[in-house]
Structures are given as C-alpha cells and as structure tokens.
Amino acid sequence: MKKEFDISGMHCISCADAIEKEVVKLDGVFSAEVDFTNEKLKVEGDEISEKKISEIVNDLGYSTEKKRDNEEIKKAKKKTFISLAIAVFLMSLMGLRYFFEPALGFSVLGLSPHYVQLTLEAILAFFPVYYFGKETHLSAFKSIRKGYANMDVLISVGDNAAYLFGLAAFIIPGIPAFFAVASFIMAFHLLGRYLEVKAKGKTSEALKSLLKLEAKTANILVDGEEKQIRVDELKKGDVMVVRPGEKVPTDGEVMEGKSSVDESMATGESVPVAKEVGDEVIGATINIEGVLKVKATKIGKETFLSQVIELVKEAQGSEVPIQNLADKVTSYFVPVVLVLSLITFLAWGLLFGEWLTAVLAAMTVLVIACPCALGLATPTALTVAVGNGAKKGILFRKGAAIEIISKVDTIVFDKTGTITEGKPQVTDIFSFRGEKSSVLKVAGSLESGSEHPLGKAIVKKAREEKLSPEKVADFEAIFGEGVVGKLDGKEAVVGREDLIKKKGFDLPEELLSKKKQLEDEGKTTVIVAGRDSLGLIALADTVKETSEEAIKSLQGKGFELVMLTGDNQKTARSLADDLGIERVIAEVYPDEKTEVIKGLQEEGKKVAMVGDGINDAPALTKADVSIAIGTGTDIAIESGDITLIKGELEKLTEAIDLSGKTFKVIKQNLFWAYLYNSLALPLAALGFLATPMGPAVAAGAMTVSSVSVVFNSLRLKN
C-alpha cells in the first residue's frame, strides 16, 4: 500500500529528515520519503494510518494541510516587509539613543528617555522576533523536543539571545540593547524564506503548466446528439466530438474524420501530426483542422498526460547520489554549529574577558552558519531540470539518471524501433514489364485484403502515390509464400520466387540478379506478376529521420557507440556502415542482450542502453542508465530511467546535454554553499563580525547564500 500526503511548513532538508525518521517508526510502515521541493510525503507499508501520520507531522511543527502557493507567497511577503520596516525604524531609534539621548532632559511617567526608548524598542522588536517569527521558534522548539536539530534552531537561538540581551539592558547599565539586531536577524531570515518560496514556485512551473494542459470539458455523442460534460465524467467508449482549435479531452482513437493535431505538449515538436480513422490521439493535444470523432480509450490516471505528471513528480522528489553527501553533512551540521557557538562564547568570555564580543560572536556563528543553501542545492536544480525535460519530450523517471548519464562513456542501441522505424517500408520499385505505377497498383490491389506487415507497407505506398486499389476476385493468401487473385479476370500474384514460378510466370535473369543485389543490402523483396506487369518491390525497416544526425552528434561528443540486434550480421553491418557505427553485435536473442551489457561493464565501461522498453527490458535494467524509446501513447513509461516520448534519437543528445548542465549546476551550488560556510564560520568565530550589527549582517549573508543557489538553478530553465 502506498499513500501520499501534502506537507507544509518545511524550511530545510533537516525538516524532511525529521519527518521521515518519525513516520517510519510507525507499525506497518516500511518506508517514508519526503519530497522537499514539491512538499510531499510518500509512505509505503501494510497499514498506513492517515490520522497517526498527521499527528506526527503536526507534532513536529508542520502540517498535512496543503497551502495554496499564492496565499503562502502573499503571507510571506507581508511578514517580511513589515519586519524589515520595523528593523529599519529600530536602527534609526538606536542611532537616536546614542547621539541625542544625553541632550534630552524630560521623563515619561517618571522614566528617563533611555528607558522610554528601550521600552518602545522592546515592544516594536517583539513583532518581527516573536509574532512574525513564531513559526521559526515553534519549529525549533518541537525539533529539539523530538531530539532533532533543524536549521530553525540556529536562527531561534541566535535571535532569542539578541532579544534577551536587549532586555538585560533594562537592569544592567552600559549593556548595548540589541533589539534592532534581533529584528534584523528575523527580518532577513523571513526575507530569505519569502524569496525561497517565490523562487521554488518558479522551479515547479513546468509541472504546473502540465497540470493546466488538461481539458476541462468534453462534447460527447448521446443518441446522436451532442452533450457537454466534465472530463472527469467521461467513460471508456464515449465518442467525443473535437472541433478545430479544441483540446482532445482524453486519450482515444479516431473513429471518423481527418485532421492534424498539435502534439507539442507530448513530443516537444511543433509540427502538427496528421490523424485519420484508426489513429491514436493523446488527451490535451490540440486539434488544428478538421472535425474528429474520437472514442475514449483511457481516462483518469490511465491517460498519457496523467502518467507524465506522476513521472515528473516522482523524478523531482527523487535523490541524486551526490545529494546523499549534502544531506549527511546537513544532519550533523546544526549540532556542530551549536557546540561551536558555545565554544566561541566561552573562549571570548573566559580567555579574553570580552563578554560583549563573546555574545556577538556566538550569535553571529549561529546565524551565519545556517546551511539552508546546502539543503536547496540539489532539489532545486533537479526540479527545474526534470520540468524542463518534460516540456521537451524527455522524461526523467529517476533523478539519479541525471548524475549517472553524465559519467557514461558507452551507449548501446537496439536497432529495430530505436535506430530504425521498427516497421517495413517500400524503398524500391523496379519494373521489367509495364510501368512502375502499374506494378505498384497490382501489388496494392492484391495486398489490400492482407494483414501481413509487408502487405500493409505496400498498400500504404500505393495510397501515398494516389493509386486506388481495384476489386480482387478469388483472393487467396498462401501462408509464407504470398497472395494470389484475379484483376479484370486475369490472374495476378505477389510473393516469393517459388510461388511466382508455380503460377506459370517466367522470371528474367535481370530480375533475379536485381533481387539478389537488394537482398545483399539487407532488404526484403517481393515479386509482382499479372495483367501485363512484372516487377520487383523491395522493403526495409528504414532508419528514422533523425537517427543519423543524432549518432554523428554523439560520436562528436566522444561516446563509444554499439549496435545490438537480433538481425543477421549482414543486415546489421550494412546499416551500421551507413551510420558510421563501428561496433556491431548481431544475431543476439533478447535474453542474451543482458550478457552483452554485463560484458561491456566488465571492460570498465559506464553503459547507457537505448531500447524500445519491451523486448529490451532485461538489458535496460542491467545498464548503468536505461533510456526507453516511447512512441505516442504506447510509451513504455516504466522501462527506462529516461524516456524519449517521441522516440527520436535527437532527443537523446538533448537529454545528455540537459543532464550534463544540471549536474554542473548542482556541483556549483554545493561548491558555493560549502565555500560560504567554510569561510563564514571562522570569520564569525574569530570575532571579525563581532559588531553591534554583526549578527544582522550574518542573517543577510545567509539569505543571499540560499537565494543565490535557487536562482543559479533557475538558469536551467533557459
């Protein structure tokens, strides 16, 4: 059993870790995984109590109630700017106290101006520190109570210290009042949260745009009359009427009409795709020209778009191996900083007698060390990359694939359906008696009643040439040999050499010589005889339009390319030579492909396998990273770590480029986050920032560090 919960109120990876550790303690729960970026908790187990999980989450200081992004951003903005305004005003009051207080001789209710101003500062500072910052303090308290130390603990302890130090100024003459500092610490902390919430919203824009693609209503036929219903009311078998400019409500099959459909939301390609009776259409794609009547074949979570959305969510919430290091460091970081802050305080106070410096340095250590940037470094980059890939027709099923594919040096391709179209097409027509068009028309007429893939390819070619099939009498399909029938009372045959001869047709040596030549090129041939026509039609599984260019691009990037196929050596070698692939492993059964992948790995190679996701499944699983070729709604979504929706290899080069850039950004984020903490902590501990405004400056620096990581990740959108 699997269940998913919304989580709100998390501020860092430590928050996510705490939730996971507590939820997994429940009886019957096998695993708990928090997707920090998308604010989701995924729980798997025999018995999952929603009530108990909600209690645990709430007890830790978070909520299972989903907050609307716009409301959360508005609320964060309001708290931030009121807090900043109060902090700036308090800073002005602090300056007023130092410069003008000695000249003031009045009193209020018997209190000197000094205490009047302190009282005003304490009241004003209470709002940013405790009213607007209450969630931070509450989160810190609940975290400590549960035995965890999240990043809010550092801010809470530092801010409380500054405020309490200000209160001490009421009773200890000469102590600076740090109310302005306390306000600035929380104001900058809230500013960082506001900017993070706003920027994180941008990282998941791609997912939101996918959700917006869904059609809201559908026009269906009921007893011959059109009726408009909500899409969630559709049933399988309903016939939908889709007019030009309208979205196809759900996945289905064209029952009537011809049109072209914009499938860019699925494939990333802007060129409309022609659709006619029998073709499949994808929900949320846009009908461009004619009216289509479409039978609904998939609804709800079965649809292509729903699967893509779930896949994107899953990938955005998954971990990249490099993230494990950052998470581990973060889990130990907060307790270490608390200890370092205490050591800093005691060292300055006991060893040097500088108690004011001790307080300032200790507060600064707490605030400046907050490792939010470390927690944001990987998930923000991953969220942007996965969403961006989905818009281009590249689906990352596992976040780890982004890191692994950047280390791949060898790419293994299945041939049929991956490099090639996976179905035969007419490549050559030769006539030895009569016109070529006559040869094709005879073949198309006889094969119009055939279900054989070669026959279908011939009929398709005849239609493309606008040659309408004629009526065939006495039709007969002879298994493994061909088809025979009568056209205008004359016998006609399409098939193998033996069948043609058996029916009494003479075959010239020139035809047989051309037949052998074509077969040596790896093509399949059929002979056409009848009604004063004699010819030869060659068919082959043709290379996809973009395969050659994609393969050249990958070779240019330095990858070793291998073709793996069950076809005979001659056919495979011929195709590989045309494409420039040097290494070919042919005549391999599907279950033997796994051993080939294993052998390459034993040679020390990091292997990516590209296949159609069906008969290549075992080999895909064995590879270091698997790339499944998808075609429209037949996409093998569960087969690969990465899925290329349109099935074109040009998308593979885009996926590799995107992965490389994403991993580069992740490493940049982690480098700058580590560098910031490595430089900031010693400076704070050694007293370089031990000034009255030092802790506030530290809060600002911490904010800049976190936000810079998010905005660096957002560069991947371009």
PDB file of C-alpha atoms in Angstrom, residues 33 35 38 42 308-320 323 379 382-383 385-387 395-400 402 641:
ATOM      1  CA  GLU A  33      10.193   9.585   1.750  1.00  0.00           C
ATOM      2  CA  ASP A  35       9.895  15.295  -1.457  1.00  0.00           C
ATOM      3  CA  ASN A  38       7.171  19.557  -4.034  1.00  0.00           C
ATOM      4  CA  LYS A  42       5.233   9.291   0.281  1.00  0.00           C
ATOM      5  CA  VAL A 308       3.718  12.153 -17.367  1.00  0.00           C
ATOM      6  CA  ILE A 309       2.648  14.329 -14.425  1.00  0.00           C
ATOM      7  CA  GLU A 310       3.168  11.477 -11.957  1.00  0.00           C
ATOM      8  CA  LEU A 311       6.525  10.672 -13.509  1.00  0.00           C
ATOM      9  CA  VAL A 312       7.682  14.289 -13.246  1.00  0.00           C
ATOM     10  CA  LYS A 313       6.595  14.448  -9.586  1.00  0.00           C
ATOM     11  CA  GLU A 314       8.402  11.190  -8.844  1.00  0.00           C
ATOM     12  CA  ALA A 315      11.603  12.313 -10.527  1.00  0.00           C
ATOM     13  CA  GLN A 316      11.572  15.757  -8.898  1.00  0.00           C
ATOM     14  CA  GLY A 317      11.229  14.133  -5.485  1.00  0.00           C
ATOM     15  CA  SER A 318      13.929  11.515  -6.028  1.00  0.00           C
ATOM     16  CA  GLU A 319      17.518  11.843  -4.864  1.00  0.00           C
ATOM     17  CA  VAL A 320      20.710  12.251  -6.838  1.00  0.00           C
ATOM     18  CA  GLN A 323      22.764  14.726  -2.625  1.00  0.00           C
ATOM     19  CA  PRO A 379      16.494  19.570  -5.195  1.00  0.00           C
ATOM     20  CA  LEU A 382      16.645  18.719 -10.119  1.00  0.00           C
ATOM     21  CA  THR A 383      13.138  20.212 -10.091  1.00  0.00           C
ATOM     22  CA  ALA A 385      15.737  20.129 -15.000  1.00  0.00           C
ATOM     23  CA  VAL A 386      13.013  17.473 -14.777  1.00  0.00           C
ATOM     24  CA  GLY A 387      10.270  20.005 -15.563  1.00  0.00           C
ATOM     25  CA  LEU A 395      11.041  12.247 -19.127  1.00  0.00           C
ATOM     26  CA  PHE A 396      13.447  11.579 -16.280  1.00  0.00           C
ATOM     27  CA  ARG A 397      11.953   8.783 -14.219  1.00  0.00           C
ATOM     28  CA  LYS A 398      14.789   8.819 -11.673  1.00  0.00           C
ATOM     29  CA  GLY A 399      16.756  11.843 -10.552  1.00  0.00           C
ATOM     30  CA  ALA A 400      19.863   9.673 -10.225  1.00  0.00           C
ATOM     31  CA  ILE A 402      20.891  12.922 -14.340  1.00  0.00           C
ATOM     32  CA  ASP A 641      15.385   5.783 -16.163  1.00  0.00           C
TER      33      ASP A 641
END
